Tab-separated table of C-alpha atoms in Angstrom:
chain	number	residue	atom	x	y	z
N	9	UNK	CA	16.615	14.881	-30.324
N	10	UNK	CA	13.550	15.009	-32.103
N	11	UNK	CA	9.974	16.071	-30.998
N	12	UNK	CA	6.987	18.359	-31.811
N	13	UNK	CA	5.886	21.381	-29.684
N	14	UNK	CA	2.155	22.783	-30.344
N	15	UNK	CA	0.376	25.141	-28.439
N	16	UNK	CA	-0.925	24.051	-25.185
N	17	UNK	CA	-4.993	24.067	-24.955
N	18	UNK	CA	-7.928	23.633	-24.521
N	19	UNK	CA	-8.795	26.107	-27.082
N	20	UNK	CA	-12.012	27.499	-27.280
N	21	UNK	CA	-13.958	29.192	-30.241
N	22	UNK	CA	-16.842	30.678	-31.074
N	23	UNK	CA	-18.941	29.358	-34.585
N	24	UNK	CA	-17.273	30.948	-37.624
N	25	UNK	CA	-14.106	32.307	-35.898
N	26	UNK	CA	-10.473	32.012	-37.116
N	27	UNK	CA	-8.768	29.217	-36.042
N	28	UNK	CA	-4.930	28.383	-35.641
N	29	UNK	CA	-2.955	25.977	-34.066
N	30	UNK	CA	0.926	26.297	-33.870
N	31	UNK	CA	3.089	23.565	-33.921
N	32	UNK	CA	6.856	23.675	-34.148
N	33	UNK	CA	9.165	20.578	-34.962
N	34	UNK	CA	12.832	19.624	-34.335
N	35	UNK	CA	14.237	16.753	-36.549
N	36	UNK	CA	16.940	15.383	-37.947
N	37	UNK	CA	17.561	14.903	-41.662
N	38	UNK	CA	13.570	15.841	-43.402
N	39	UNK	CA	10.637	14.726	-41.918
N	40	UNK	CA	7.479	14.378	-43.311
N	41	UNK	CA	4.313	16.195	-41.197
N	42	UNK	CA	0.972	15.620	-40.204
N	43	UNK	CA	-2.027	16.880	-38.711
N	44	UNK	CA	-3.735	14.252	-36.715
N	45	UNK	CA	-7.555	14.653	-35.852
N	46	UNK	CA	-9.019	12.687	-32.443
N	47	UNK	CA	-12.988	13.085	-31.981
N	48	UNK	CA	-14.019	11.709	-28.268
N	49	UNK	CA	-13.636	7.909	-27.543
N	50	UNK	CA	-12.192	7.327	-30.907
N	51	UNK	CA	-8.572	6.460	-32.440
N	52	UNK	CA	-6.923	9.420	-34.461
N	53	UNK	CA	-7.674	10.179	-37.728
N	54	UNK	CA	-5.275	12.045	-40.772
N	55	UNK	CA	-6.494	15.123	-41.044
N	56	UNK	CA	-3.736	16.428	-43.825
N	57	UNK	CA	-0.210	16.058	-44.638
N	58	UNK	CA	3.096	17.916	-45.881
N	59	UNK	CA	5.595	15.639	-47.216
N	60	UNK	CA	8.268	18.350	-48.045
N	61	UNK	CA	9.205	22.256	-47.674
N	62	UNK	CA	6.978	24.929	-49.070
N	63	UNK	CA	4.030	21.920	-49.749
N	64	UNK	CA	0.585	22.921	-48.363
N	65	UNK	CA	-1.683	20.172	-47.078
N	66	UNK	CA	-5.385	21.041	-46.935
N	67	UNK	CA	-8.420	18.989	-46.134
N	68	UNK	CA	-12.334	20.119	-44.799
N	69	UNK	CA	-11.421	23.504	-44.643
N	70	UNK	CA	-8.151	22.755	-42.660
N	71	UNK	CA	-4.696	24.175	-44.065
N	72	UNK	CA	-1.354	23.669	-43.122
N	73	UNK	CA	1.762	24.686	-44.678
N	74	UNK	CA	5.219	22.999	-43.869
N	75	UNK	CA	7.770	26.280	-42.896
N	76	UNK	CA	11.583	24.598	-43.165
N	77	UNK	CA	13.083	28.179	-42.428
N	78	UNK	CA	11.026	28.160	-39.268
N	79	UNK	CA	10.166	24.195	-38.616
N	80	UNK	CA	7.104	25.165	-38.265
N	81	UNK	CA	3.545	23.127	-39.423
N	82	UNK	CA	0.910	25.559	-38.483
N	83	UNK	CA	-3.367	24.502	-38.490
N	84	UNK	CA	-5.325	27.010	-39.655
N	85	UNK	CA	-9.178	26.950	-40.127
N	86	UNK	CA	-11.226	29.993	-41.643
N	87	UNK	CA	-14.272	29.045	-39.846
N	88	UNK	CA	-14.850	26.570	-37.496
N	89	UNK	CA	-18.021	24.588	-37.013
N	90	UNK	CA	-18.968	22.885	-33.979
N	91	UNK	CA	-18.080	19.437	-35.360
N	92	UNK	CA	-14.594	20.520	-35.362
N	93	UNK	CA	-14.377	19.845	-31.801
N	94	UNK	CA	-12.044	17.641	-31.598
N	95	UNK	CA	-8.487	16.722	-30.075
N	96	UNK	CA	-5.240	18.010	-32.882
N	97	UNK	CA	-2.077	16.285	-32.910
N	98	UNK	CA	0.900	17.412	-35.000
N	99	UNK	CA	3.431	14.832	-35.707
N	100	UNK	CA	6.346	14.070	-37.877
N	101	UNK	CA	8.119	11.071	-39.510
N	102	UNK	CA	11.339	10.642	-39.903
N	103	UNK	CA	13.301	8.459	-42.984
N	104	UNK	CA	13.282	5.527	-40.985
N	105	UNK	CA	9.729	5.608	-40.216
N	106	UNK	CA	9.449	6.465	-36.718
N	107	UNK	CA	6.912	8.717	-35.660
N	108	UNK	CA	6.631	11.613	-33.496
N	109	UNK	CA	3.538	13.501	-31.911
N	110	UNK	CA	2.781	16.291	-30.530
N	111	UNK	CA	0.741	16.603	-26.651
N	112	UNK	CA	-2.625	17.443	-28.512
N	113	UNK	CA	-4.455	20.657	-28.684
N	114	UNK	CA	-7.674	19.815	-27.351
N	115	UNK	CA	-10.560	22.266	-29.549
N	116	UNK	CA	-14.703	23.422	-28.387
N	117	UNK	CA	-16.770	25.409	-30.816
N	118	UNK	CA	-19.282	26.743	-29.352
N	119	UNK	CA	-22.736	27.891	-30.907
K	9	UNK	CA	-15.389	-2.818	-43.964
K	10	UNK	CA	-11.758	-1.945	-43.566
K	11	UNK	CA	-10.303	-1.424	-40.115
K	12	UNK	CA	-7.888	-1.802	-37.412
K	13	UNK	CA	-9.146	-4.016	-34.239
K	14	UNK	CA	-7.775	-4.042	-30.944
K	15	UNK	CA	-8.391	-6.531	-27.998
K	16	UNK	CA	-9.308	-6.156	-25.068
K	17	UNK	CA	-10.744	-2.460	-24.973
K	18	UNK	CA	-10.984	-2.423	-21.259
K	19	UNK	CA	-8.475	-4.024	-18.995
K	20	UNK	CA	-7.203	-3.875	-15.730
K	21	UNK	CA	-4.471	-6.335	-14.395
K	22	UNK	CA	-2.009	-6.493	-11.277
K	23	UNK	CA	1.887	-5.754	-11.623
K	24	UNK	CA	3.406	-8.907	-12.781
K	25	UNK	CA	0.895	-10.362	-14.426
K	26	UNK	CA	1.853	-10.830	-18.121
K	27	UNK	CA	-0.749	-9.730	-20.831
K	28	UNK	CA	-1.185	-9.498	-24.238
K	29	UNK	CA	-2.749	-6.968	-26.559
K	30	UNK	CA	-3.984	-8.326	-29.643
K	31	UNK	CA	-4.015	-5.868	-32.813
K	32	UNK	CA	-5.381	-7.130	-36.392
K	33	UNK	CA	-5.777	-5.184	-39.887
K	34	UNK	CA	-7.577	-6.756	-42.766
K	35	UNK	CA	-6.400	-3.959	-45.274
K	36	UNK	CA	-3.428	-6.183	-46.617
K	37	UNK	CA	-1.357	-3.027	-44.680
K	38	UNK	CA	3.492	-3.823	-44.763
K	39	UNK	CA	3.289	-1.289	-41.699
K	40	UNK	CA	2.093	-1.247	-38.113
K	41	UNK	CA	3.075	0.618	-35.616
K	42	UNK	CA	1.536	0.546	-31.338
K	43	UNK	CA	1.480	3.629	-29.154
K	44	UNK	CA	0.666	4.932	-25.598
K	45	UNK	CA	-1.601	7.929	-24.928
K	46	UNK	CA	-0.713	10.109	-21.859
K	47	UNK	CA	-2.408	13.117	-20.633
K	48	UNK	CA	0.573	15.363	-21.000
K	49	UNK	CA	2.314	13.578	-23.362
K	50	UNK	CA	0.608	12.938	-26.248
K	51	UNK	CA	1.113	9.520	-28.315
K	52	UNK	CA	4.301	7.870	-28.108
K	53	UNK	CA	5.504	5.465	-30.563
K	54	UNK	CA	6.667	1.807	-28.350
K	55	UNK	CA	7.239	0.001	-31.431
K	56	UNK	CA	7.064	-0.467	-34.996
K	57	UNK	CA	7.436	-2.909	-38.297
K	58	UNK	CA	7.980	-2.310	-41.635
K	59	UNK	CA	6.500	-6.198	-42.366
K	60	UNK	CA	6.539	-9.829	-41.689
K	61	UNK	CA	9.147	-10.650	-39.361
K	62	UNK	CA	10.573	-6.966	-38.936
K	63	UNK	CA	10.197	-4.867	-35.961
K	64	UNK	CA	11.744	-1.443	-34.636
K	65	UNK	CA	12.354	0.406	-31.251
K	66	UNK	CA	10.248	3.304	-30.685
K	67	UNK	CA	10.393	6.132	-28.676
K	68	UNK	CA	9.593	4.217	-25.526
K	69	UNK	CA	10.190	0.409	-25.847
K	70	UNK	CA	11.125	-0.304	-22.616
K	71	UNK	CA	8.741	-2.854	-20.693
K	72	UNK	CA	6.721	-4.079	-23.869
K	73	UNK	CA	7.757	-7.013	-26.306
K	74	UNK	CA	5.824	-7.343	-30.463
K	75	UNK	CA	6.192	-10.216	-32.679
K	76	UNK	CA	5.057	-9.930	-36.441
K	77	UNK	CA	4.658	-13.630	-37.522
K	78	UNK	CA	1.734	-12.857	-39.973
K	79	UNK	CA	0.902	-9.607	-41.653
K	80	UNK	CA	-2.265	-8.742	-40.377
K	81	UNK	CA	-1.343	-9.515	-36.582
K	82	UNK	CA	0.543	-6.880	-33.986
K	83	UNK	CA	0.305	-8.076	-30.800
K	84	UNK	CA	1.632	-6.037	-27.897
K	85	UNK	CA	3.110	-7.977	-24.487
K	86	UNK	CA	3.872	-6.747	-21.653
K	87	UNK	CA	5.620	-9.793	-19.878
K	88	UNK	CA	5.544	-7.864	-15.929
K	89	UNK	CA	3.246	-5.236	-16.313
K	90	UNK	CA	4.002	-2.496	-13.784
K	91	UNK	CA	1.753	0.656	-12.750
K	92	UNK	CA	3.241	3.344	-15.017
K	93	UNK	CA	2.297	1.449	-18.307
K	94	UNK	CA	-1.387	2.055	-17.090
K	95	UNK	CA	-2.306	4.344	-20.216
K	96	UNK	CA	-4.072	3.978	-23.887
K	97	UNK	CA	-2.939	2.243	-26.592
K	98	UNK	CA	-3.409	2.358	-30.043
K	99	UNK	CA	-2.316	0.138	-32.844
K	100	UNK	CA	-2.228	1.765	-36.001
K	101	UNK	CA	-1.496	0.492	-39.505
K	102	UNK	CA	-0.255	2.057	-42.930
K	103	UNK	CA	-0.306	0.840	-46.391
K	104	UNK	CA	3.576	1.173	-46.249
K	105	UNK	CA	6.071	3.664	-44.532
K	106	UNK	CA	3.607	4.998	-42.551
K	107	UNK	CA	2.278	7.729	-44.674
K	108	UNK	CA	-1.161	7.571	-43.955
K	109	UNK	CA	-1.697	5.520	-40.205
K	110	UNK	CA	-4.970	4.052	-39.469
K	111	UNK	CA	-5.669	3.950	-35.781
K	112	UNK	CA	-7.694	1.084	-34.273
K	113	UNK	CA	-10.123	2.395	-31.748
K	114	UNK	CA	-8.189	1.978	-28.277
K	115	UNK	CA	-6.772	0.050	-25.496
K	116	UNK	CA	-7.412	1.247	-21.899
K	117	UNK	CA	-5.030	-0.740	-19.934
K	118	UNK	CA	-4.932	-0.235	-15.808
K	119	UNK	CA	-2.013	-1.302	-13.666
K	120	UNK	CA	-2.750	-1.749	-10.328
């Protein structure tokens, strides 16, 4: 079937530090990703998006670059700022516009 | 200002008692699409439509009816509401196949 895998949490960072997320899919046919951003008490927002293989989506700093070979859709961030704290979600859509998300990677920068 | 509004934001019923969710856009959006939020789980897609009059089986439709009479309007029922649907639930829209989903801000439903 399909679904998306990431990396379990909670992460936690320091300021400035390298961060990445992994997130692996399994679909049928050639989904579109995304990387989904949730900030406490509040409904998720896009973060970025990959509509087909070898496409990079990048947004605040954020980069992700969609792997067909692997199925992969991996977050990365240079350096991370507290305000990045934040919940993740990868998810994919399929051709007939059903979606699929990830569990959430739940992220804490600290000072 | 453009948004997605959900209503109630808070609720807590009994099993069996039917309730509805009410979920409006006023961005004009063909797509909208409602999901649950479990620790765990992540979201989960219960339904979705592609427009007026047009609606599609999620991951996890079971126990929850939609109806798309007017384009702005999503409302989620659950006609016998039973304890494991207590979760959040978001309504989210898209200017059309789902590209780019807005998410209203949240439905904390409670089934005791």
């Amino acid at each position: 079937g399909n679904s998306v895998t990431q990396m379990e949490g909670p992460v936690t960072l320091s300021e400035e530090a390298f961060l990445t997320i992994n997130c692996t899919y399994t679909a049928t046919g050639y989904p579109s990703l995304f990387w989904y951003v949730q900030y406490p008490g509040e409904g998720l927002q896009l973060l970025l998006k990959a509509t087909k293989a070898d496409d990079k989506g990048s947004n605040k700093g954020f980069e992700a670059t969609y792997r067909k070979e692997t199925t992969s859709f991996h977050l990365e961030k240079g350096s991370v700022q507290v305000s990045d704290s934040a919940v993740y979600f990868c998810a994919l859509r399929l051709i007939g516009n059903q979606f699929y998300f990830g569990t959430g990677t739940s992220l804490t920068v600290i000072p | 200002e453009a948004q997605v509004t959900q209503n109630p934001r808070y609720l807590i019923t009994v099993t069996g008692k039917k309730l509805t969710v009410t979920c409006s856009q006023n961005m004009n959006h063909e797509y909208m699409s409602w999901y649950r939020q479990d620790p765990g789980l992540g979201l989960r897609q219960i339904y979705y439509s592609m427009n007026v009059e047009a609606t599609d089986k999620g991951d996890v439709p079971e126990g929850y009816k939609v109806s798309r009479k007017e384009k702005r309007n999503f409302p989620l029922i659950l006609e016998s509401p039973s304890p494991n649907q207590t979760s959040l639930y978001f309504c989210a829209s898209s200017p059309s196949g789902g590209n780019e989903q807005f998410f209203g801000p949240g439905t904390r439903l409670t089934v005791l």
